[in-house]
XYZ file of C-alpha atoms in Angstrom:
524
model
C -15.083 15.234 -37.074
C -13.897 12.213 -39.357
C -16.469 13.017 -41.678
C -15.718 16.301 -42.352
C -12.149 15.418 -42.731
C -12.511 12.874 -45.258
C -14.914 15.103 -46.793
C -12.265 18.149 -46.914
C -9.731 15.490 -47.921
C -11.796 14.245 -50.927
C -12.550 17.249 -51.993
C -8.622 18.262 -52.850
C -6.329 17.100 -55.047
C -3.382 15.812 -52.444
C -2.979 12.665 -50.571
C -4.140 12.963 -47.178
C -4.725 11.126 -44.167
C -6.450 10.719 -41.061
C -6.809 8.876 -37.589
C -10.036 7.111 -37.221
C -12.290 4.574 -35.165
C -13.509 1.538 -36.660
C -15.877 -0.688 -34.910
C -14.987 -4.335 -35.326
C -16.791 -7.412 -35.728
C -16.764 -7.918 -31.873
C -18.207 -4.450 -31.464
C -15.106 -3.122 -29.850
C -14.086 0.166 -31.777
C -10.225 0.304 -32.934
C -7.818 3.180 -34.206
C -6.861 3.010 -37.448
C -4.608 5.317 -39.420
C -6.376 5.933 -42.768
C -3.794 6.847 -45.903
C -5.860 8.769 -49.001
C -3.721 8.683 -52.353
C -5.486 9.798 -55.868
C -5.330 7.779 -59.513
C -5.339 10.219 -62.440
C -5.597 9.826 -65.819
C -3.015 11.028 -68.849
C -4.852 14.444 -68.106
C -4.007 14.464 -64.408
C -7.628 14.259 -63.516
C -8.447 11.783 -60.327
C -10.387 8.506 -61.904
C -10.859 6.828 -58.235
C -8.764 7.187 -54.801
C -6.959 4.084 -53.021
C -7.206 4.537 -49.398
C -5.066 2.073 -46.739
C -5.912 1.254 -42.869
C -3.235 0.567 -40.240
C -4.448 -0.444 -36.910
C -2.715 1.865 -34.519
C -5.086 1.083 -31.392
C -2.176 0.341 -29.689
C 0.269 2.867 -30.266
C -2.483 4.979 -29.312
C -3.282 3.801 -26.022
C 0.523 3.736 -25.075
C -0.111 8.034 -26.089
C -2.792 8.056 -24.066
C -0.779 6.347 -21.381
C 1.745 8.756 -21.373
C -0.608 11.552 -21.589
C -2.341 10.516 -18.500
C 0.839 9.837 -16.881
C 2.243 13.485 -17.512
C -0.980 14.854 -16.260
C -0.975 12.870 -13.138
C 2.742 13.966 -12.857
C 1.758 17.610 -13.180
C -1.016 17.431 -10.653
C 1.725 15.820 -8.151
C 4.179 18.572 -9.407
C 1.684 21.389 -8.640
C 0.794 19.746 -4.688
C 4.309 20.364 -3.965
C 5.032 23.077 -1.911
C 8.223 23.388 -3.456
C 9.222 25.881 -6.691
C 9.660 23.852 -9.652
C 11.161 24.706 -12.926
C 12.192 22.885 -15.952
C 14.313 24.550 -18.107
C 15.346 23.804 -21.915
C 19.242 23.479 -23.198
C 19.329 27.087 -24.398
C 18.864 28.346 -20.614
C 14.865 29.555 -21.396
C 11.607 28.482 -18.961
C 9.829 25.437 -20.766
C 7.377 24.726 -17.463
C 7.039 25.984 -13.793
C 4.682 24.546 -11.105
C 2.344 26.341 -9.648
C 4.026 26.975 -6.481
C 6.554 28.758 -8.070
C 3.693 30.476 -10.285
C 1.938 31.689 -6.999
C 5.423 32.852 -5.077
C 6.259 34.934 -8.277
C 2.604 36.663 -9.072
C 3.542 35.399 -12.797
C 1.301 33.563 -15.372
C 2.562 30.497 -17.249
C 2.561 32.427 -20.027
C 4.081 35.056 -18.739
C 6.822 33.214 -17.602
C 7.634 30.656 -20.081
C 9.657 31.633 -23.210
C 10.747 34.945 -22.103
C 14.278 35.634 -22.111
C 14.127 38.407 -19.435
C 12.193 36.238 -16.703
C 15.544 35.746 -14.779
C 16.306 39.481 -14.503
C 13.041 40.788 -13.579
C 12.454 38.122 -10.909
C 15.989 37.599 -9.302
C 17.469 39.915 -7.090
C 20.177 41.903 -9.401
C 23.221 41.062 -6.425
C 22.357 37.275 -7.200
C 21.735 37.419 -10.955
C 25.246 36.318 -12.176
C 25.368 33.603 -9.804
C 22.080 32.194 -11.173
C 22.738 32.797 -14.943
C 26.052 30.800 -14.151
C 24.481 28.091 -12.522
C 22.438 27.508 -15.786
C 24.915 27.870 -18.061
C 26.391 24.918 -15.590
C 23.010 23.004 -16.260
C 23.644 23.303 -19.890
C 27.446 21.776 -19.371
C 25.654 19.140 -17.284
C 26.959 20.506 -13.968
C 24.329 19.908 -11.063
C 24.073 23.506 -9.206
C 23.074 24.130 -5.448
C 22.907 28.098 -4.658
C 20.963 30.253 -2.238
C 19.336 33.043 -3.989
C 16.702 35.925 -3.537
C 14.102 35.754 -5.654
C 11.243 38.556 -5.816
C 7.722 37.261 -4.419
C 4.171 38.565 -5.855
C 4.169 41.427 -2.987
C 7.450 42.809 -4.399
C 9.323 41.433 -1.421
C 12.854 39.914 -2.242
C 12.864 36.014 -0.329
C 16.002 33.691 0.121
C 15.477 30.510 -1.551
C 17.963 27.984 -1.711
C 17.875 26.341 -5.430
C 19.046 23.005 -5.913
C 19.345 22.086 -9.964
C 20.246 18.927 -11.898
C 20.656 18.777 -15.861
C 17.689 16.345 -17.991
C 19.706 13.875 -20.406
C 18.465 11.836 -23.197
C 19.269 7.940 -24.261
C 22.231 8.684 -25.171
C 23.450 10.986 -22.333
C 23.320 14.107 -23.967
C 21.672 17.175 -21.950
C 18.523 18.089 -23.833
C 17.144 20.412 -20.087
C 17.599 20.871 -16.928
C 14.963 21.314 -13.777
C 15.255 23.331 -10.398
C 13.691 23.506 -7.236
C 13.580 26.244 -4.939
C 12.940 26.147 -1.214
C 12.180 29.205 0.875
C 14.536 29.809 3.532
C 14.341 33.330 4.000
C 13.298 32.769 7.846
C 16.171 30.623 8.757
C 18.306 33.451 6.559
C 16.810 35.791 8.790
C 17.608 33.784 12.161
C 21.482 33.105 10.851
C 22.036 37.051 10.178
C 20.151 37.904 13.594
C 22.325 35.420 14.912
C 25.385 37.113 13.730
C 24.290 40.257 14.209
C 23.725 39.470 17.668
C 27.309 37.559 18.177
C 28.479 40.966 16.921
C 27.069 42.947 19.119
C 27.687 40.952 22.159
C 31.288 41.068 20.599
C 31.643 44.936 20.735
C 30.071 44.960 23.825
C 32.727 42.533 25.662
C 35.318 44.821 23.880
C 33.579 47.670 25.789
C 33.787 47.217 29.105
C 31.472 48.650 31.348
C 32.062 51.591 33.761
C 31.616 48.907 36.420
C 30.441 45.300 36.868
C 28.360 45.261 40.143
C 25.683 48.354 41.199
C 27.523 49.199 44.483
C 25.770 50.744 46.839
C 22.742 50.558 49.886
C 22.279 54.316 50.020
C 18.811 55.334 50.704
C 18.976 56.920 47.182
C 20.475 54.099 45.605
C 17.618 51.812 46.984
C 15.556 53.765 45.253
C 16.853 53.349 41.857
C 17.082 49.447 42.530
C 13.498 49.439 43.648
C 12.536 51.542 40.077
C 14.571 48.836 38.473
C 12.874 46.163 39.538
C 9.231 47.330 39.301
C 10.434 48.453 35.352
C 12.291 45.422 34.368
C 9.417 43.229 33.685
C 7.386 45.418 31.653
C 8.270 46.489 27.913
C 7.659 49.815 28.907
C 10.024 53.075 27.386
C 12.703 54.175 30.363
C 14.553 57.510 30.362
C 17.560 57.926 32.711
C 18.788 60.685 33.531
C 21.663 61.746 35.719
C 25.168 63.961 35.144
C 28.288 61.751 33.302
C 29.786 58.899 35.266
C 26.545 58.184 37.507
C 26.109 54.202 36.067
C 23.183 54.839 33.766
C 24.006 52.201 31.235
C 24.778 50.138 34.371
C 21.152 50.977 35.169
C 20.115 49.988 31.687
C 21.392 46.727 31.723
C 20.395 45.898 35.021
C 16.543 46.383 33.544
C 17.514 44.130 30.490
C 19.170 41.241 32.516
C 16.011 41.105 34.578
C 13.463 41.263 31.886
C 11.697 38.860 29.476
C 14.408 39.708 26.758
C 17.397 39.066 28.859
C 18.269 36.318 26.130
C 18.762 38.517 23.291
C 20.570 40.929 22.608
C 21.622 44.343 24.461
C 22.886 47.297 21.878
C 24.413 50.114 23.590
C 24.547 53.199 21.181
C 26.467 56.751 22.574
C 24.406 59.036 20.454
C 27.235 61.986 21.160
C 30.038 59.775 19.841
C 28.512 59.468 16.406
C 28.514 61.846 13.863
C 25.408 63.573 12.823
C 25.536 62.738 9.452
C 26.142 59.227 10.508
C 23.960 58.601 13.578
C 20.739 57.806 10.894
C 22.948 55.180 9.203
C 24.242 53.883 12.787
C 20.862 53.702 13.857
C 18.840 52.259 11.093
C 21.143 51.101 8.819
C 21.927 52.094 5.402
C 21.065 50.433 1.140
C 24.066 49.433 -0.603
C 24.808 52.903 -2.458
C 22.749 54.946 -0.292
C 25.567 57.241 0.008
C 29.105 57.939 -0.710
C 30.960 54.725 0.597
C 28.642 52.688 1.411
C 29.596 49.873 -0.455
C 27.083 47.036 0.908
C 23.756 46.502 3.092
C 24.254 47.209 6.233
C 21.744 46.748 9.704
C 21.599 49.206 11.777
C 21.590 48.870 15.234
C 17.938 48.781 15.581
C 17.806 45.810 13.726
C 20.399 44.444 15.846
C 18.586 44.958 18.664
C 15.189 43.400 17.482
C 13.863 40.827 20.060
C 15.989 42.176 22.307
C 16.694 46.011 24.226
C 18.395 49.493 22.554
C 20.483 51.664 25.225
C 20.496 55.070 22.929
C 22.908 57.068 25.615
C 22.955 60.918 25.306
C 19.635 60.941 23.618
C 19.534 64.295 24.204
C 22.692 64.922 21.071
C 20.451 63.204 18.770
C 19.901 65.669 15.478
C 16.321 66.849 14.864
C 15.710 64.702 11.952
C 16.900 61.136 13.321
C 14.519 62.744 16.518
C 11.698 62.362 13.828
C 12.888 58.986 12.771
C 12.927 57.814 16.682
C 9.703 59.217 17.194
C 8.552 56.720 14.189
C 9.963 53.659 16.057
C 8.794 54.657 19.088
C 4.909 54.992 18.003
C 4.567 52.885 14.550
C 7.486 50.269 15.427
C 8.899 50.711 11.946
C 11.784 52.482 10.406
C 13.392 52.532 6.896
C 16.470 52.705 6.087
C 19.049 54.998 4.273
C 18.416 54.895 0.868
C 15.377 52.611 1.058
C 11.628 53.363 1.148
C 10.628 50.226 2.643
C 9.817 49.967 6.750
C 10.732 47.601 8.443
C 9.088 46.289 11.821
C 11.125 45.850 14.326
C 10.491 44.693 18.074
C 12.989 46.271 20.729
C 12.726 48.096 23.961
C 14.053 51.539 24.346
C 16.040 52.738 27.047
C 17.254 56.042 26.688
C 19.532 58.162 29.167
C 21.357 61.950 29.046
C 23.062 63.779 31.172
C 21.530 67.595 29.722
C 18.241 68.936 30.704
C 15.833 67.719 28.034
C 13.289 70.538 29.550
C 15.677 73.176 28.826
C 17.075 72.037 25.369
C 12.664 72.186 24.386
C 12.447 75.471 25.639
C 14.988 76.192 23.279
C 13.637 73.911 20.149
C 16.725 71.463 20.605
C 14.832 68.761 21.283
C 11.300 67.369 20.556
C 8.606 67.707 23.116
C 6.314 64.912 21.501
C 9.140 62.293 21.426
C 10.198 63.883 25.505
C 6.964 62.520 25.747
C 7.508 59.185 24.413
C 10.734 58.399 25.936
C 9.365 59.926 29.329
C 7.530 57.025 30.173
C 9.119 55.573 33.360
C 11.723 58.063 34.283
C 14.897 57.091 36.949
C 17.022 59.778 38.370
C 20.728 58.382 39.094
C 21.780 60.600 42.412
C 25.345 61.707 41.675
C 28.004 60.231 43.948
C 27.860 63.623 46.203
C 24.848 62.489 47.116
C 25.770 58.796 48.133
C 28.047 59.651 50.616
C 27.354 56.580 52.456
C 28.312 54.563 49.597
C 31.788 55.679 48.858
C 33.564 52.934 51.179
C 31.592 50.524 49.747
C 32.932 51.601 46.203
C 36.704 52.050 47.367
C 36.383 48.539 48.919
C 35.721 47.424 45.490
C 37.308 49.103 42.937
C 40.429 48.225 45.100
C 39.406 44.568 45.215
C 38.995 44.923 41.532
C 42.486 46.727 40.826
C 44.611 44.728 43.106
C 43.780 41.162 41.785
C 44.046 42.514 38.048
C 47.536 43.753 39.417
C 48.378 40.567 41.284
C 48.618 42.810 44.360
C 47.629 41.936 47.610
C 46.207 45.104 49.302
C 44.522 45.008 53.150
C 43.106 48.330 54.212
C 42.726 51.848 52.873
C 44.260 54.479 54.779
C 42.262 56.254 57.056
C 43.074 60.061 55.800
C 42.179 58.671 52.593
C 39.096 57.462 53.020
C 38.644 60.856 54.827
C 39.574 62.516 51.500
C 37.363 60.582 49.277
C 34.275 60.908 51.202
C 34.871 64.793 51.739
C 35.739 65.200 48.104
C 32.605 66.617 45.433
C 33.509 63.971 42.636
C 31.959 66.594 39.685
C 32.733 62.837 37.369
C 30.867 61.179 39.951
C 31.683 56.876 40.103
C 33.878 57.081 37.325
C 35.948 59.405 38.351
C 36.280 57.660 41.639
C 37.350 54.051 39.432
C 40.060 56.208 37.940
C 41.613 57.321 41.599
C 41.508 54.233 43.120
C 42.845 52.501 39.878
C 45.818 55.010 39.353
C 46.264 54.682 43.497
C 46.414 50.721 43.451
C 48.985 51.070 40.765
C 51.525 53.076 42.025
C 50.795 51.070 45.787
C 53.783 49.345 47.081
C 52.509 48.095 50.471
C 49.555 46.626 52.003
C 47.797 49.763 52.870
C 46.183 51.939 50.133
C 46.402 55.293 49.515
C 45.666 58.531 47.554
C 47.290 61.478 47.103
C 45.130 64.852 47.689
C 47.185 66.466 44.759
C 44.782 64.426 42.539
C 41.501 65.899 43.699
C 42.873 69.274 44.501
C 42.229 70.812 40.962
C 38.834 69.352 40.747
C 37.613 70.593 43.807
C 38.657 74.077 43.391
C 36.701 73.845 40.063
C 32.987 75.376 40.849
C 30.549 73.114 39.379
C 28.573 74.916 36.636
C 24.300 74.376 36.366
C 24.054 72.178 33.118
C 21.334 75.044 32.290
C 23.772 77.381 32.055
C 26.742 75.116 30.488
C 23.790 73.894 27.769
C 22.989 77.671 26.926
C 26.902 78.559 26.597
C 27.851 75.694 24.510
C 24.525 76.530 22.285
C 25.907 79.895 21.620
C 29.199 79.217 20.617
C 27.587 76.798 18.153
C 25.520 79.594 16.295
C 27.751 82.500 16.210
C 30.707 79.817 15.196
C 28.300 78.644 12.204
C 27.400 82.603 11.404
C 30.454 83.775 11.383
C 31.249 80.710 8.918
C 28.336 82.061 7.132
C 29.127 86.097 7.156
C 26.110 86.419 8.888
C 23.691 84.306 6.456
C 20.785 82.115 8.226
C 18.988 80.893 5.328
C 19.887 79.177 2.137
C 21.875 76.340 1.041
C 25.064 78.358 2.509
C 23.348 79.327 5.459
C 23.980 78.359 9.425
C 20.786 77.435 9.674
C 21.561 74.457 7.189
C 25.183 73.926 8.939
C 23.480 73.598 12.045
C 20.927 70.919 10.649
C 17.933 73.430 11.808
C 15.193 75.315 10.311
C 15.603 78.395 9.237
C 12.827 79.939 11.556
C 13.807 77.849 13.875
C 17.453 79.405 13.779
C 16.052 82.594 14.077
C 14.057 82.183 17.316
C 17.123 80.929 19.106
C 19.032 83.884 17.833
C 16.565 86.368 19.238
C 16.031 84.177 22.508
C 20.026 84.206 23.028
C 19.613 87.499 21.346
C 22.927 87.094 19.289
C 23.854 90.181 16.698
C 23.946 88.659 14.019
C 24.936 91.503 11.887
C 28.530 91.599 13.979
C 29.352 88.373 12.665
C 29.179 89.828 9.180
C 32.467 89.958 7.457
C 33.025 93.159 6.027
């Protein structure tokens, strides 16, 4: 290679030089730097060439030192299982481990020199924070942030970044370097944390239709005994049983006794919510997904993960979020609004309604594949009517209750009272029964308890209606309300059928099945 320089070199015109070994008189081989200058004549034509040697063995090693040094330094750099970047005054990449290499799926070349790197890496919520964090480097500001940053599978990872600015001799900030720690798990664990905080939060502010199961009714028994056998298991229950029976009380019962007792419970009333919200209240909803939502939010699903989901009046759910529930409930994985991405979740379902889920398939208002599902270990909650044995019991109680919230002191229950209550049909079942015995233990003056007949009188002369019937009444007001709304239209973007949330065919088959004249409805 020195050859062929000097022999390019002497073949020019120009000075040159070049870096060579000499071997000494010792036999030990030396760099020298070799200088080339020409001697012309009047004519400008080279008579001879004077050529200089400076030993620069030395200076050399030390280069070779350093060299060696930097590539030990990178091979430490690249064992760490830490990102590292070093960064140049002007904000670009000038290196990045290979750590950070692997997380991001990038070459080096790919990475380094390329002004975009930041936005097509960085999550775009926490891009200003980390283009003013380097424009801090660059001031000579030391920067600590925690930031998502996108990982080779397209998945977006917290990493907390802590950065300090490079300086010269003379103090001036020639760089800056960053490392980057993945934290996304303990992220994870802080929001679940919250999450669950919240949710044991709204649950406190919702007090339960009771605190205790109250009861040792033959029927009762039975429900305890289901309770027990189910609570261990992570199997699906469905209870069923008319309004104010104690099925969330049920529901609960089977979480506090269960392997998941420590996490959370999330108690969801599927009738309270909206239709067009119960998807977004369920699975939770992409920043933008729709008109006001404003941030990322978790549904209640995700709430609920590691611990149990009470979905209450399952039988109100709409037919799409029935799809969606169907998904959890065989794949363990939902997405949600606004986002194609699944996410795993693990939670036990407990579902309860007070309708007849046989009837509402007959008539294509619910799904028989996710019945199915949710069917798996089904408890029937008698109705109070049929605990007759049990209403003292409960009186006792809710008195007990009442009285020391009161700061009353109350001793017995009168006698034609406790006649009335146990004669009486209760159509709203235990609750209704907390409600008498609260209003009575209010308005009590004296020691003795009791309630006056003027407050059941209405209720009993009501005749209780077969929630067949009441479920096929209240499903044709529904239709002819949304036809009439319509003029008569089941199709289309106008049409009842899209009002209603159903398929058009599947309109039409409840139409003929009620058979509803549809052309009365028409508007003339």
């Amino acid at each position: 290679m020195v050859l062929a320089a000097w022999e390019r070199g002497f073949a020019g015109t120009a000075a040159w030089e070049a870096e060579a070994r000499f071997r000494r008189r010792d036999g030990e081989y030396r760099w020298f730097l070799v200088r080339v200058t020409p001697l012309r004549d009047d004519a400008g034509q080279i008579v001879r060439w004077y050529s200089t040697a400076t030993e620069i063995d030395d200076r050399k090693r030390a280069e070779e030192r350093v060299k060696q040094d930097e590539r030990e330094l990178r091979t430490i750099v690249d064992f760490l299982p830490e990102l590292l970047v070093v960064g140049d005054a002007e904000g670009g990449l000038a290196y990045a481990n290979r750590a950070a290499l692997e997380f991001t799926g990038r070459t080096l070349e790919e990475t380094l020199g390329h002004p975009a790197v930041w936005s097509e890496i960085v999550h775009p919520d926490d891009l200003d924070t980390v283009q003013a964090t380097i424009r801090g480097l660059a001031e000579g500001i030391r920067g600590e942030i925690e930031f998502r940053l996108r990982r080779s599978d397209g998945q977006y990872r917290w990493i907390l970044g802590r950065s300090a600015p490079l300086r010269d001799a003379q103090g001036r900030v020639i760089g800056w370097f960053s490392t980057g720690t993945d934290i996304d798990d303990r992220k994870r664990a802080e929001q679940r944390m919250r999450d669950e905080n919240l949710a044991l939060r709204e649950e406190v502010d919702k007090a339960s239709m009771f605190e205790e199961i109250v009861g040792t009714s033959p029927s009762l028994r039975a429900v305890l005994t289901s309770v027990s056998q189910v609570a261990p298991t992570d199997s699906t229950v469905l209870i069923t049983g008319e309004t104010g029976t104690g099925k969330e009380l049920v529901a609960r019962a089977i979480h506090k006794r269960s392997p998941r007792a420590a996490r959370a419970f999330v108690s969801v009333n599927c009738a309270a919510i909206p239709p067009t919200l119960i998807a977004s209240e369920l699975f939770g909803h992409e920043k933008g997904a729709f008109t006001g939502a404003l941030q990322r939010r978790a549904g209640r699903f995700e709430l609920a993960d590691g611990g149990t989901i009470f979905l209450d009046e399952i039988g109100d759910l709409p037919p799409d979020t029935q799809l969606a529930l169907l998904r959890v409930l065989q794949e363990r994985e939902f997405e949600r609004v606004g986002s194609g991405r699944p996410i795993k979740v693990d939670v036990r379902i407990i579902a309860a309604t007070n309708r007849d889920l046989q009837s509402a398939i007959e008539h294509d208002a619910f799904r028989t594949d996710l019945f199915y599902r949710l069917n798996v270990f089904p408890i029937e909650m008698p109705p109070l009517r049929e605990r007759v044995s049990d209403i003292p019991l409960l009186v006792a109680y809710f008195v007990d209750r009442y009285a020391r919230q009161a700061g009353k002191t109350i001793r017995r229950v009168d006698k034609q009272t406790l006649d009335l209550v146990k004669s009486y049909r209760w159509p709203g079942n235990v609750r209704e029964l907390q409600n008498v015995i609260e209003r009575a233990v209010i308005i009590c003056d004296s020691g003795t308890l009791t309630v006056d007949p003027r407050w059941l009188s209405q209720e009993t002369a009501k005749p209780v209606r077969p929630l067949g019937h009441e479920l096929t009444a209240r499903e044709r007001q529904m239709i002819e309300t949304a036809l009439a709304e319509c003029r008569g239209r089941v199709a289309g973007p106008t049409g009842a059928a899209a009002k209603l949330g159903l398929h058009p065919s599947t309109l039409d088959s409840k139409i003929r099945a009620l058979r509803i004249d549809k052309h009365r409805l028409k508007h003339p």
